[in-house]
mmCIF file of C-alpha atoms in Angstrom:
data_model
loop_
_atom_site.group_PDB
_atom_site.id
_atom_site.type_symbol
_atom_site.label_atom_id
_atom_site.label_comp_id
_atom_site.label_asym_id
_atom_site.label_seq_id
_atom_site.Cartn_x
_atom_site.Cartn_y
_atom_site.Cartn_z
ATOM 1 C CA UNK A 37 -14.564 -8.862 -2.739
ATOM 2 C CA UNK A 38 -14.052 -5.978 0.142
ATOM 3 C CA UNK A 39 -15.108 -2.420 -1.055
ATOM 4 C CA UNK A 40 -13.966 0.791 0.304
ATOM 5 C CA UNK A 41 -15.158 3.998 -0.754
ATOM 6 C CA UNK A 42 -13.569 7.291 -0.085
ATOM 7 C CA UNK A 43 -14.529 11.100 -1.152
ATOM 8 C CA UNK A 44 -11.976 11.525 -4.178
ATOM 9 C CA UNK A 45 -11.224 15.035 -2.847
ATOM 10 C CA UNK A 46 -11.469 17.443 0.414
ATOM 11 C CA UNK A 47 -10.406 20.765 0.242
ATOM 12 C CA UNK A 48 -9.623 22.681 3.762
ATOM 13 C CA UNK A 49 -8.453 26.063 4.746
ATOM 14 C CA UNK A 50 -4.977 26.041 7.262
ATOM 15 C CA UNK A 51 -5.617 25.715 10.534
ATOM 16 C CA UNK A 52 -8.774 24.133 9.817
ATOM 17 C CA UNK A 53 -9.403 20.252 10.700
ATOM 18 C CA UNK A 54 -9.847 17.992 8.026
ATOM 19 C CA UNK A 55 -11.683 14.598 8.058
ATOM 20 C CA UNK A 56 -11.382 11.818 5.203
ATOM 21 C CA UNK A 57 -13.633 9.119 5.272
ATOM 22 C CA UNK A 58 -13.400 5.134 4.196
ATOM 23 C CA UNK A 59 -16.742 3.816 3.956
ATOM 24 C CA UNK A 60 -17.277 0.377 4.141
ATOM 25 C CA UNK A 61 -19.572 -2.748 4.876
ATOM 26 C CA UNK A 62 -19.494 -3.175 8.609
ATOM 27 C CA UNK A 63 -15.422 -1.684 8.238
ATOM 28 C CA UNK A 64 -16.039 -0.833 12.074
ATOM 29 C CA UNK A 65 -15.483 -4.818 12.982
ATOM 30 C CA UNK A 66 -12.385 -4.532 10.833
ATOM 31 C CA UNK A 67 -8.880 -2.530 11.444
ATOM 32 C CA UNK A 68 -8.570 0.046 9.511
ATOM 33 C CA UNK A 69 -5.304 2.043 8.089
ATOM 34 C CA UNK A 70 -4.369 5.309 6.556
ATOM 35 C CA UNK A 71 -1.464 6.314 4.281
ATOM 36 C CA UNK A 72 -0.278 9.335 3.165
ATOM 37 C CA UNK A 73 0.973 9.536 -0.244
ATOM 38 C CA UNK A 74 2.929 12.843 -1.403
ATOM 39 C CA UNK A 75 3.488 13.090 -5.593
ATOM 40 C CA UNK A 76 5.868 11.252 -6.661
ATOM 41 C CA UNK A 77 6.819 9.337 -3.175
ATOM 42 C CA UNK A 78 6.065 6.140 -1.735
ATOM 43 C CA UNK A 79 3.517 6.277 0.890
ATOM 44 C CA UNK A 80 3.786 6.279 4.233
ATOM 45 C CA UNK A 81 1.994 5.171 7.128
ATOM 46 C CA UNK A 82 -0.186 7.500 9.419
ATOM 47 C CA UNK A 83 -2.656 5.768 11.312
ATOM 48 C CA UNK A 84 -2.882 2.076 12.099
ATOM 49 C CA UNK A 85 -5.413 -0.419 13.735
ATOM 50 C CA UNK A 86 -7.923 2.499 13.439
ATOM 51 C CA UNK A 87 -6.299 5.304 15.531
ATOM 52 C CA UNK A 88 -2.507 4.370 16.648
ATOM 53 C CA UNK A 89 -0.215 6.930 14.949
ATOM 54 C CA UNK A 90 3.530 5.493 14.406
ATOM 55 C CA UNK A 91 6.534 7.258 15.775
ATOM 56 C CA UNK A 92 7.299 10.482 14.322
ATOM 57 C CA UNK A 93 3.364 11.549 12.926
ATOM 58 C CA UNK A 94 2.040 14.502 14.586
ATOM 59 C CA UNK A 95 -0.559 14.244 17.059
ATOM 60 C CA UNK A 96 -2.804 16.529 14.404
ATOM 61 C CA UNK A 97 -3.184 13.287 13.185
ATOM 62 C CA UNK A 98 -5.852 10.565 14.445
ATOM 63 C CA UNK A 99 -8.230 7.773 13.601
ATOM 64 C CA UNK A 100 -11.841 6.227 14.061
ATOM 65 C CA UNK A 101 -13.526 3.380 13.036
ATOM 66 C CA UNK A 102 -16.851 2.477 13.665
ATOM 67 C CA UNK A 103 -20.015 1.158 11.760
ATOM 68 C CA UNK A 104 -19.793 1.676 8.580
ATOM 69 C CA UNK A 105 -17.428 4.230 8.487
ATOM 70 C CA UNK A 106 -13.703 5.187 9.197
ATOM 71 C CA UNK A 107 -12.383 8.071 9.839
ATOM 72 C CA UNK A 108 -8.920 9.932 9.545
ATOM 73 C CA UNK A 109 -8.750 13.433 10.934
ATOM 74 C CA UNK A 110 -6.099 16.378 10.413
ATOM 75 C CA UNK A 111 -6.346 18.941 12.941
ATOM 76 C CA UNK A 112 -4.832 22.725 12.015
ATOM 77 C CA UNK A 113 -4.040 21.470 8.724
ATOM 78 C CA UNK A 114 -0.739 22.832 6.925
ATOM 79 C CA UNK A 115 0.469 23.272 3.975
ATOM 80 C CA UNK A 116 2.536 20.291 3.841
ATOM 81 C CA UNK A 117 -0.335 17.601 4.730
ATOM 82 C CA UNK A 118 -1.505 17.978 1.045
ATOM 83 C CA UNK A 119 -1.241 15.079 -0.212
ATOM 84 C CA UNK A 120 -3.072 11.803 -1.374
ATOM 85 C CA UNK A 121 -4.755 9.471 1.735
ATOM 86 C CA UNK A 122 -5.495 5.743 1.424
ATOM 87 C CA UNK A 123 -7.152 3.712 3.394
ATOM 88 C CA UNK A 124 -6.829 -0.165 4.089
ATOM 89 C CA UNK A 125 -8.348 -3.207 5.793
ATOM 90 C CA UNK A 126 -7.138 -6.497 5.426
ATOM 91 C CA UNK A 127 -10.397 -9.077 4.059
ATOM 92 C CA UNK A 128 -10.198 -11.648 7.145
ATOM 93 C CA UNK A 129 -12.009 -14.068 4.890
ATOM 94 C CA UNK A 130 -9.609 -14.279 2.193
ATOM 95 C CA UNK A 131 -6.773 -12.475 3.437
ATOM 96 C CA UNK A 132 -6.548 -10.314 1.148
ATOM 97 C CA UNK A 133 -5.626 -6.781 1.470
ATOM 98 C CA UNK A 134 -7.834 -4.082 0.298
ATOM 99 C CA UNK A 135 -6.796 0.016 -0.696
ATOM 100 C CA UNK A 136 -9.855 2.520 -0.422
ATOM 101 C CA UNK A 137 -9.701 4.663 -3.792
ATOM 102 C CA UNK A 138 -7.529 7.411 -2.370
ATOM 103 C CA UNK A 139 -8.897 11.311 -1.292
ATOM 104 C CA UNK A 140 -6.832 14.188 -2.844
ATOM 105 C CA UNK A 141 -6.482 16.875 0.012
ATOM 106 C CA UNK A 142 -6.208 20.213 -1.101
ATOM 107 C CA UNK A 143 -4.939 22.895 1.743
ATOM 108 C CA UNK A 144 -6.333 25.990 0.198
ATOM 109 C CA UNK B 11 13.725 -0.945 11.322
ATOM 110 C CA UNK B 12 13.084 -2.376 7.815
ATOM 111 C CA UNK B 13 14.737 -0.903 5.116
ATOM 112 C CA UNK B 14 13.706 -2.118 1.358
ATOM 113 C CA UNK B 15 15.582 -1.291 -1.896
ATOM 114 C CA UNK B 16 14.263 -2.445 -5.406
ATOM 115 C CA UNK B 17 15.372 -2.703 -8.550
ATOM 116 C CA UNK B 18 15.516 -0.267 -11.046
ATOM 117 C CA UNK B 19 13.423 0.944 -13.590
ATOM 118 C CA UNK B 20 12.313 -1.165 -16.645
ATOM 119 C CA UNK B 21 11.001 -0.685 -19.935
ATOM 120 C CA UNK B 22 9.096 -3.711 -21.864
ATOM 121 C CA UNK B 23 7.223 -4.524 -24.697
ATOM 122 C CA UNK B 24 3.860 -6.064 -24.752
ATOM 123 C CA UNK B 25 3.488 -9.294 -24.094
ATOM 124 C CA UNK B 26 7.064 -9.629 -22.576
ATOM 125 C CA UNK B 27 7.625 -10.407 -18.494
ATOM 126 C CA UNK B 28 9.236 -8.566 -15.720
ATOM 127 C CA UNK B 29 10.753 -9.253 -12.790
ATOM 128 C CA UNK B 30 11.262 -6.708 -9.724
ATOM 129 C CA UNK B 31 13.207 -7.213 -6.931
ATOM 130 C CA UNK B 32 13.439 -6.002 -3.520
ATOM 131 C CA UNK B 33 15.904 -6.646 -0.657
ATOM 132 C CA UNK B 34 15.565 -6.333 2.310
ATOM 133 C CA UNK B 35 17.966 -5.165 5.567
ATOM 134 C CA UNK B 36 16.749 -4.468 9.325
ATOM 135 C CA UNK B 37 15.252 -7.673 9.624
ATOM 136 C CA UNK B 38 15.769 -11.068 8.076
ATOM 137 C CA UNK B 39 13.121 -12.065 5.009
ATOM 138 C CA UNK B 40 12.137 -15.560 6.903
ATOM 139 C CA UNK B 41 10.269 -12.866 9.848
ATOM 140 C CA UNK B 42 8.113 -10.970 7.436
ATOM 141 C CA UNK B 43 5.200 -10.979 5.265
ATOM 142 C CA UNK B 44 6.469 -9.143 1.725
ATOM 143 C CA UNK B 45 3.409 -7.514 -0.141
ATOM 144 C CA UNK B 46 3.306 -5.936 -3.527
ATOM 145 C CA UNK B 47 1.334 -2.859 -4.655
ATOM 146 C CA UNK B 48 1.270 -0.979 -7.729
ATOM 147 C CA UNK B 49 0.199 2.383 -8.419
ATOM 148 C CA UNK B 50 -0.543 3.244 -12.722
ATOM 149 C CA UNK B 51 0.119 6.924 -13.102
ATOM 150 C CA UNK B 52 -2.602 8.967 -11.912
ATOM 151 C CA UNK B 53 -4.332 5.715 -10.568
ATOM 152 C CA UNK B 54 -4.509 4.536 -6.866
ATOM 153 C CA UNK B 55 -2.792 1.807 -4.902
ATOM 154 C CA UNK B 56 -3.396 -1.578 -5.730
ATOM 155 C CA UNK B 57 -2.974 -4.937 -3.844
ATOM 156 C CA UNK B 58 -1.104 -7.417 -5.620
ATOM 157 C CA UNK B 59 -0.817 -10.466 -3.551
ATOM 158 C CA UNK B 60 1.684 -11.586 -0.458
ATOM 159 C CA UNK B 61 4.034 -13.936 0.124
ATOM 160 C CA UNK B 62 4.159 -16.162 3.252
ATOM 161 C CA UNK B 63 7.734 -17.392 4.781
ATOM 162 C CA UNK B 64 6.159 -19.437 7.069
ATOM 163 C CA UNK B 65 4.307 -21.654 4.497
ATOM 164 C CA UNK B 66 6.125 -20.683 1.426
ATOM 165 C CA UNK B 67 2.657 -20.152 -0.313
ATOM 166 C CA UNK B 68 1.659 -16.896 -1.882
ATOM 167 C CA UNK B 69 -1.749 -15.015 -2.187
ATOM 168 C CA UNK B 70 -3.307 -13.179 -5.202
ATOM 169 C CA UNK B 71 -6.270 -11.760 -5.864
ATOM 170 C CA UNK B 72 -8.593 -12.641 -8.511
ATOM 171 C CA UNK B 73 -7.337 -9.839 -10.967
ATOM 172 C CA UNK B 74 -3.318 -11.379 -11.014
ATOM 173 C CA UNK B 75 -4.513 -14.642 -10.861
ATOM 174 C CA UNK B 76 -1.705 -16.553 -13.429
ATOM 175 C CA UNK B 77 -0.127 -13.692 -14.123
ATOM 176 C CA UNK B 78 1.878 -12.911 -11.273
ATOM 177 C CA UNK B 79 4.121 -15.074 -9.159
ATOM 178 C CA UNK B 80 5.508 -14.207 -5.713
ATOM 179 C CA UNK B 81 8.840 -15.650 -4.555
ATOM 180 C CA UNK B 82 11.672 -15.154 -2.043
ATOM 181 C CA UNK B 83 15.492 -15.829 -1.671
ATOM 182 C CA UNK B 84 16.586 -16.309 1.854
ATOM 183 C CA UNK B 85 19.983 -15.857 0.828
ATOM 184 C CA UNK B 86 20.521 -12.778 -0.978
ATOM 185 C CA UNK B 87 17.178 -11.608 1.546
ATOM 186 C CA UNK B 88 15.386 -10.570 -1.068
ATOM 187 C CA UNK B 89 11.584 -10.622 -2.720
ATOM 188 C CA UNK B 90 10.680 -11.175 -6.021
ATOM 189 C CA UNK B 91 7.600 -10.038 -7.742
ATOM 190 C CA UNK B 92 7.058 -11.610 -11.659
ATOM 191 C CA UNK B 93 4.452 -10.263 -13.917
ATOM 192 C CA UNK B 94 3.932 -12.156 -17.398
ATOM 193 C CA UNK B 95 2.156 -11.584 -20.342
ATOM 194 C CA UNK B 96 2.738 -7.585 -20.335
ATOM 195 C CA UNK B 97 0.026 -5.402 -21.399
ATOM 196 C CA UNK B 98 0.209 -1.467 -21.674
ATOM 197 C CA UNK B 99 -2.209 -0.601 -18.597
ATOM 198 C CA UNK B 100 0.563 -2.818 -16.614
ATOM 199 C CA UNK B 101 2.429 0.596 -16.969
ATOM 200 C CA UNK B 102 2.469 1.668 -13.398
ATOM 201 C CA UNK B 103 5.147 2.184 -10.339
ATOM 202 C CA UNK B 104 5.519 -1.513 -8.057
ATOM 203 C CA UNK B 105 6.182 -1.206 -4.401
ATOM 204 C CA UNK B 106 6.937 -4.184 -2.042
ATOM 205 C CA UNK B 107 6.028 -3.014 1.302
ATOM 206 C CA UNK B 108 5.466 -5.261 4.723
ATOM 207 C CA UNK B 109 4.932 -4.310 8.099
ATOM 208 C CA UNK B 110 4.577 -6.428 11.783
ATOM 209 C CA UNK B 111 0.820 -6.292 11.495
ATOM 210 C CA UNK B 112 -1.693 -6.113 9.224
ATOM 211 C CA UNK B 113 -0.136 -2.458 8.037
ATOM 212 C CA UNK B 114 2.144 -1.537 5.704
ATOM 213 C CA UNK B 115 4.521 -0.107 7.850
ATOM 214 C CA UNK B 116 7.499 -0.329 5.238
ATOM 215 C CA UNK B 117 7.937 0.521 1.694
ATOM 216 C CA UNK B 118 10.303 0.372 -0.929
ATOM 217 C CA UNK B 119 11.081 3.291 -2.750
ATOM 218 C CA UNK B 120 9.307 1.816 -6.263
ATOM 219 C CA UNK B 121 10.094 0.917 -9.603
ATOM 220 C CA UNK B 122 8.400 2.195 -12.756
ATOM 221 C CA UNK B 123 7.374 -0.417 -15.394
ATOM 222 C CA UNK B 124 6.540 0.791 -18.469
ATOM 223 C CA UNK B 125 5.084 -1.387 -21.430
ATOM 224 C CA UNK B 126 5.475 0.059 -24.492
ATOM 225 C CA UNK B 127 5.876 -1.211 -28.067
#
């Protein structure tokens, strides 16, 4: 089955940019989504089909996807964006949807 | 927009089963794709299979295989998710979420499970 692996933890300064990565066989052929994932809370979605943000996420927040990597970036990171990220492909071959381990992010 | 509400919170004994529900308002159940994750505390999210309206068939993967069964009532618009044979690493928050794409775009707010003897 699919395997994505992300860095368990990032730590960044505010104001900084952070970047999370979801690495992947090939995951730049597939479409690739982030959640954000505060304690205790369901998550919610930030980026989808590699770099669209939904209504309502700031524009510190964007996506890339290509080779073997994906990418979700935080520019000037605040307080409040510490939380856990996910990312997620869905398996074309058997449909099946697949979560990258998670990345804690620590604003320091 | 979606809006999904599941059951409450449930306490079980090993080898028992247990059924979570979620219902859902914003959109009828027959025009999405209902997923289930679950999360065990201090774990990350995992997939546990989908259910299809349009062929009434449902998708697991290899690790739920037999032990989980997706279903759906049109008429109360709500999803089911049944997990048997109850072990004590099944302790862990379900969420049904869908979404118009491939994303989960909508999520329930969760329901702890916790297997305990």
């Amino acid at each position: 089955s699919y395997v994505l692996t992300q860095p368990p933890s990032v730590s960044v300064a505010p104001g900084k940019t952070a970047k999370i990565t979801c690495g992947g066989d090939n995951v730049g052929t597939k479409s690739v989504h982030w959640y954000q994932q505060r304690p205790g809370q369901a998550p919610i979605l930030v980026i989808y089909y590699d770099s669209d943000r939904p209504s309502g996420i700031p524009e510190r927040f964007s996506g890339s996807n290509s080779g073997n990597t994906a990418t979700l970036t935080i520019s000037r990171v605040e307080a409040g964006d510490e939380a856990d990220y996910y990312c997620q492909v869905r398996d074309s071959s058997s449909d099946h949807r697949v979560f990258g381990g998670g990345t804690k992010l620590t604003v320091l | 927009q979606v809006h999904l509400v599941q059951s409450g919170a449930e306490v079980k004994k090993p080898g028992a089963s247990v059924k979570v529900s979620c219902k859902v308002s914003g959109y009828t159940l027959t025009e999405l794709s209902m997923h289930w994750v679950r999360q065990a505390p201090g774990k990350g999210l995992e997939w546990m299979g989908t259910f299809d309206p349009e062929d009434g068939e449902a998708i697991y993967p290899q690790t739920f295989q037999g032990r989980v069964t997706l279903t759906e009532d049109t008429s109360t618009e709500s999803a089911y998710m049944d997990l048997s044979s109850l072990r004590s690493e099944d302790t862990a928050v379900y969420y049904c979420a869908t979404g118009v794409g491939d994303s989960f775009d909508f999520w329930g707010q969760g329901t702890l499970v916790t297997v305990s003897s």
